[in-house]
Tab-separated table of C-alpha atoms in Angstrom:
chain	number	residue	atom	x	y	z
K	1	UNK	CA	0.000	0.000	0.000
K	2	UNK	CA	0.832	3.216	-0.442
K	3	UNK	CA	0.770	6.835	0.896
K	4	UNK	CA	1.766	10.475	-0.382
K	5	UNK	CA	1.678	14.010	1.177
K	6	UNK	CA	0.320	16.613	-0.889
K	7	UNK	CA	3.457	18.572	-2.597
K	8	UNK	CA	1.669	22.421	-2.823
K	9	UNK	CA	0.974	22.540	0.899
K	10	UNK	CA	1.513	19.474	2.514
K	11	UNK	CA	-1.560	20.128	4.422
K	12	UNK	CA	-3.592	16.742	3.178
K	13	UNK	CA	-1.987	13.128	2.946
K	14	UNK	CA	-3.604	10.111	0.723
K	15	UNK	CA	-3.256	6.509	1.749
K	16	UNK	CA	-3.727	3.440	-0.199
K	17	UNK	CA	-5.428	0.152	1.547
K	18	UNK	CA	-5.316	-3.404	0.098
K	19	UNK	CA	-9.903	-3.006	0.095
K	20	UNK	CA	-9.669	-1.365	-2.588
K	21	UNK	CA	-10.383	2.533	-0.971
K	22	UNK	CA	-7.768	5.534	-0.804
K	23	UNK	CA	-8.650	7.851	1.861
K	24	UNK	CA	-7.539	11.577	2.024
K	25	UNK	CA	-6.505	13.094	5.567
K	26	UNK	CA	-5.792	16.128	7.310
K	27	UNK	CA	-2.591	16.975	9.167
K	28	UNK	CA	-4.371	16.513	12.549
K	29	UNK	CA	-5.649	12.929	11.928
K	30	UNK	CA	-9.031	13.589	10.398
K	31	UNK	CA	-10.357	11.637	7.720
K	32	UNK	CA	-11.301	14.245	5.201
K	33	UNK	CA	-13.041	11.603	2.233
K	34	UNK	CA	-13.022	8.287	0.793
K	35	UNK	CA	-12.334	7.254	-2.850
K	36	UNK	CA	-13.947	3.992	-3.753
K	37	UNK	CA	-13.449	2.954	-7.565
K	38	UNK	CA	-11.369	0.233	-7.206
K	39	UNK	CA	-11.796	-3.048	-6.950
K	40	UNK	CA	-8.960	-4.742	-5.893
K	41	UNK	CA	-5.798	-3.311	-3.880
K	42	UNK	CA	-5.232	0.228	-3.995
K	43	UNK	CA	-0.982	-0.030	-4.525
K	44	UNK	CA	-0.054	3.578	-5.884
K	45	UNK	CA	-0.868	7.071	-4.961
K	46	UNK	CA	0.413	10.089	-6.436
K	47	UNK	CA	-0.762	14.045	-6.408
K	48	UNK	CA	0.253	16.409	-9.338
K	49	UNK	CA	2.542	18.732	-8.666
K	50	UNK	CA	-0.805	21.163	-8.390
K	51	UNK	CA	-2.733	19.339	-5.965
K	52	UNK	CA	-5.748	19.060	-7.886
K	53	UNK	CA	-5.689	15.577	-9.061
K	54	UNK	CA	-4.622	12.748	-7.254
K	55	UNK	CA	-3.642	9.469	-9.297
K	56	UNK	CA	-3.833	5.983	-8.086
K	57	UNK	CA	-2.989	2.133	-9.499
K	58	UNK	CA	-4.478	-0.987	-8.175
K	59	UNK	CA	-4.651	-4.398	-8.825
K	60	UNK	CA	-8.287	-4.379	-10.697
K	61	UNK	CA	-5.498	-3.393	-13.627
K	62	UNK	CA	-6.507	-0.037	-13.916
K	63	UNK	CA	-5.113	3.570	-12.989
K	64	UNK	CA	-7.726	6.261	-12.084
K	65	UNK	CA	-7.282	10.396	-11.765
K	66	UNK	CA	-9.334	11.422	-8.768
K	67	UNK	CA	-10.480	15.064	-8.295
K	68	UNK	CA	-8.770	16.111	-5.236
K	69	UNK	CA	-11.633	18.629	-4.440
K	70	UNK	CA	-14.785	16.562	-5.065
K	71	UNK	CA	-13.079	12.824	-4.317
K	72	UNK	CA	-14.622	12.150	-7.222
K	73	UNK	CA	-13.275	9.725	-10.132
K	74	UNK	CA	-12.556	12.270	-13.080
K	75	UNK	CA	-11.225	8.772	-15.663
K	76	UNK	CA	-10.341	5.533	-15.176
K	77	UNK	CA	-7.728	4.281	-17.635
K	78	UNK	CA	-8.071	0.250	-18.237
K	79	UNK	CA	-4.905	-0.217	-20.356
K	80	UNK	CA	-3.646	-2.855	-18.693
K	81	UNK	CA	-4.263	-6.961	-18.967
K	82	UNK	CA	-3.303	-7.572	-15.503
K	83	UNK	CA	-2.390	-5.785	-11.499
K	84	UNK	CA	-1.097	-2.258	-12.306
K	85	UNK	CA	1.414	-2.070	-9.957
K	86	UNK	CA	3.278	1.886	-10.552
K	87	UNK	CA	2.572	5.078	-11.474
K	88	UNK	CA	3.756	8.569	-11.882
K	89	UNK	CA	2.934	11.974	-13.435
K	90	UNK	CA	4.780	13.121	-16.235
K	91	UNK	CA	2.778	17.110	-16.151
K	92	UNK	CA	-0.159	17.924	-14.091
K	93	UNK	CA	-2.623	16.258	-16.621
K	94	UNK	CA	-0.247	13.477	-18.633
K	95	UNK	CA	1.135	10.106	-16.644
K	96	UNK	CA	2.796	6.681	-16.751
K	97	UNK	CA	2.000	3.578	-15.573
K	98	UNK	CA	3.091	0.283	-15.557
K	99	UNK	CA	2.243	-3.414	-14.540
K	100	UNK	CA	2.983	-7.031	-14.019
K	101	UNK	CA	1.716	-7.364	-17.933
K	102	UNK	CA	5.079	-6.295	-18.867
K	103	UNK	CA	3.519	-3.013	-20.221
K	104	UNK	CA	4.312	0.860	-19.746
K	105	UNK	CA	1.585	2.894	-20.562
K	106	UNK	CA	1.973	7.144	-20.894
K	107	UNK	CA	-1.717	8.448	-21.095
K	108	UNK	CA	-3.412	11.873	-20.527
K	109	UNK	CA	-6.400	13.328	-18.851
K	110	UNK	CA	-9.064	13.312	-21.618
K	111	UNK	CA	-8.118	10.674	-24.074
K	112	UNK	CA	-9.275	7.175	-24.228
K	113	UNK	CA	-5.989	5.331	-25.831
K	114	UNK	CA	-2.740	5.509	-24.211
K	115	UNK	CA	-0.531	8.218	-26.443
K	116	UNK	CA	2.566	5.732	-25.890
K	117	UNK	CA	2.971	2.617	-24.940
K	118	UNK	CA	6.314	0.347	-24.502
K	119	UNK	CA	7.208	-2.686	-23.796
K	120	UNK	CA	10.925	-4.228	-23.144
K	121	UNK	CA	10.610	-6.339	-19.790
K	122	UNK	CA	10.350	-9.992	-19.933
K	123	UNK	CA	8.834	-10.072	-16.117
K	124	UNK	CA	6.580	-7.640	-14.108
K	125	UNK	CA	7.329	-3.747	-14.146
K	126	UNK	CA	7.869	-2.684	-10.915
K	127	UNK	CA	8.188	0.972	-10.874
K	128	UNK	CA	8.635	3.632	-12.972
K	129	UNK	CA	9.853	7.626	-12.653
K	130	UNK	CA	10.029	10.293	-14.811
K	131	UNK	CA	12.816	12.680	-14.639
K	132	UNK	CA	12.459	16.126	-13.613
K	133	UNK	CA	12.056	17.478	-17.484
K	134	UNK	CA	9.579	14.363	-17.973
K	135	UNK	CA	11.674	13.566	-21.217
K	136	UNK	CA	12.659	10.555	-19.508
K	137	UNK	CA	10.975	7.524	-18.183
K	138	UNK	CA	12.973	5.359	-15.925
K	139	UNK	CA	11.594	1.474	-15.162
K	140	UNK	CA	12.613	-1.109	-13.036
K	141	UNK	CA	11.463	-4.599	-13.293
K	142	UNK	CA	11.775	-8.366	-12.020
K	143	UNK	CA	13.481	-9.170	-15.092
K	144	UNK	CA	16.769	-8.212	-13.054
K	145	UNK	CA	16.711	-4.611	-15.471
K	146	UNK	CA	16.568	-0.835	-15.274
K	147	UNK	CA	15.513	0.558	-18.629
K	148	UNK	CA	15.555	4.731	-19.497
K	149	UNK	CA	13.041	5.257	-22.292
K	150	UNK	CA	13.126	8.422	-24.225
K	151	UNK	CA	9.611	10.232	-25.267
K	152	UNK	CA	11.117	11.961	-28.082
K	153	UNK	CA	12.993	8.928	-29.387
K	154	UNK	CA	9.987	6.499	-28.572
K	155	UNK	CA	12.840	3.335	-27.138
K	156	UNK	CA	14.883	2.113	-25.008
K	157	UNK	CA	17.338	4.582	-25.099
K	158	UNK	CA	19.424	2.587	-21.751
K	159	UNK	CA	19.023	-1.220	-20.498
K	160	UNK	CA	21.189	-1.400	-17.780
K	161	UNK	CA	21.593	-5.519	-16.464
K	162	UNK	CA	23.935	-4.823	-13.402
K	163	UNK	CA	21.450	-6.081	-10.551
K	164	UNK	CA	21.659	-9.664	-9.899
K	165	UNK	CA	18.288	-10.073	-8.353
K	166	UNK	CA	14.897	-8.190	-8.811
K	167	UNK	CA	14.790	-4.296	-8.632
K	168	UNK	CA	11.980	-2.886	-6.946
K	169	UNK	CA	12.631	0.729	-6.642
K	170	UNK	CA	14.031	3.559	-8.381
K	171	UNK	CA	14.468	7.162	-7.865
K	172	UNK	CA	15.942	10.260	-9.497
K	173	UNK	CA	18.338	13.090	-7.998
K	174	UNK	CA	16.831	16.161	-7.588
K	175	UNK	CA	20.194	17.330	-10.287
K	176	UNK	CA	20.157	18.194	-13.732
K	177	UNK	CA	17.724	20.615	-16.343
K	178	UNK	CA	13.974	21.162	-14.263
K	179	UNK	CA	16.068	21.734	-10.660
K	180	UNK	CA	17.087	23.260	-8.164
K	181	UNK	CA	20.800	22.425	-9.192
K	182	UNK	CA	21.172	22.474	-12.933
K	183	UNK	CA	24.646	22.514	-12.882
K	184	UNK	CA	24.824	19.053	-11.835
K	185	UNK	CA	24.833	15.953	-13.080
K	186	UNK	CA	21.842	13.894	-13.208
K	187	UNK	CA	21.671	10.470	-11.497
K	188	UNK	CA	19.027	7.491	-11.033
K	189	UNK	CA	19.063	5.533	-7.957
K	190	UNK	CA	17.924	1.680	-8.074
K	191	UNK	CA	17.199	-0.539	-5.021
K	192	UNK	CA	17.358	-4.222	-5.015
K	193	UNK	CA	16.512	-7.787	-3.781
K	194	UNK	CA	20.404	-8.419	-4.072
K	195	UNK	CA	20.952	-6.263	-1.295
K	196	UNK	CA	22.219	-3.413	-2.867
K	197	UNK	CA	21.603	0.249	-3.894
K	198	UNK	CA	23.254	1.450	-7.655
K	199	UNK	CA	23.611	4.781	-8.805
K	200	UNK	CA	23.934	5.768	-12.607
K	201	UNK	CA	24.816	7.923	-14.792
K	202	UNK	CA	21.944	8.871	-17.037
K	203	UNK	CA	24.010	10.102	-19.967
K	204	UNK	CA	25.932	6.926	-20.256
K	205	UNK	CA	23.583	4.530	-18.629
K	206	UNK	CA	26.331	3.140	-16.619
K	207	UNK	CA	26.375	2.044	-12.851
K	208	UNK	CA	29.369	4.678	-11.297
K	209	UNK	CA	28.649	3.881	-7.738
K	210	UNK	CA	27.454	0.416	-5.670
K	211	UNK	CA	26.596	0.510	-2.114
K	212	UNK	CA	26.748	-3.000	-0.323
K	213	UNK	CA	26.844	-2.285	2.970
K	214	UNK	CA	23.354	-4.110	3.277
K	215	UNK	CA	22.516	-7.614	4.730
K	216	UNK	CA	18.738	-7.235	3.520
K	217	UNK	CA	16.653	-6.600	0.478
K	218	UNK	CA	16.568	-3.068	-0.643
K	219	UNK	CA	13.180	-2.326	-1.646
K	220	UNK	CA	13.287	1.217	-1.763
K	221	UNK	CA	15.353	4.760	-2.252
């Protein structure tokens, strides 16, 4: 399950629950409305960078933008063949998801098709991030990979095959163009079930830093 804060005030946080509801809170413990479209576990919670809309994935295989003000479904998107298991916004009104169909899945507010789709892992799609331009999508899978596909390119522009064991989490720095810091370098973080955390270098796709000083499955960074 899952649970984010919202990013333009922080004053509301959204929780997932494996019934099938995601329930929005206030800061002092209230519960402020229930969202109820799903059918299955609610795995994936995510508010736009607005506030407005709040974006969920379950495992009824199907990803749903919630108005944040009404708690009302505004679309539900049923792309997928099996559990959607990820997702993430690319702009306020445009998103990714993924699932264990093998299947990533960009779609928008307002249209009924997905306006990209891609497909490259040979086991269940874990989790997926865009960087902070949203030019690229980064995906990690059970397939042992971490793949960096490129919108304008529409492919695999990076399949990186260093993890010896599945990769369950992934997350960008907050470096590069669309920061705080663009004068440095950007770099994707992956977590693993091999015990370790890589870092890479975007540009290059290549792993420039390992940390092993685990004993346990990393399952997210």
């Amino acid at each position: 399950m899952d649970c984010k804060i919202t990013p333009c005030d922080g004053t509301l946080l959204v929780t997932g629950s494996y019934y099938g509801y995601a329930r929005i809170w206030t800061t002092d413990g209230r519960l402020a409305s229930t969202l109820g479209q799903h059918k299955g576990p609610t795995v994936a919670l995510k508010w736009n960078k607005n506030g407005n809309y709040i974006l969920s994935a379950g495992f009824d295989k199907t990803a749903i933008i919630w108005d944040a003000s009404t708690s009302q479904c505004t679309q539900q998107f049923a792309f997928h063949s099996a559990p959607a298991l990820d997702v993430d916004w690319q702009s306020n009104v445009s998103f990714a998801s993924c699932s264990t169909d093998q299947y990533i899945h960009v779609c928008k507010l307002g249209s009924d098709k997905p306006t990209k789709s891609f497909q490259g892992h040979t086991n269940e799609v874990n989790a997926i991030k865009w960087d902070p331009q949203g030019n690229l999508l980064a995906s990690c899978s059970d397939d042992m990979t971490l793949k960096m596909w490129s919108m304008k390119q529409e492919t695999c522009v990076h399949d990186s095959q260093a993890h010896n064991k599945e990769i369950y989490n992934i997350k960008w720095s907050p470096t590069g163009l669309g920061t705080k810091n663009p004068n440095m370098n950007l770099i994707l973080a992956s977590a693993s079930c091999d015990s370790t955390v890589r870092l890479w270098d975007v540009e290059r796709g290549l792993c420039i830093h390992t940390l092993t000083e685990y004993s346990e499955v990393r399952t997210s960074v």
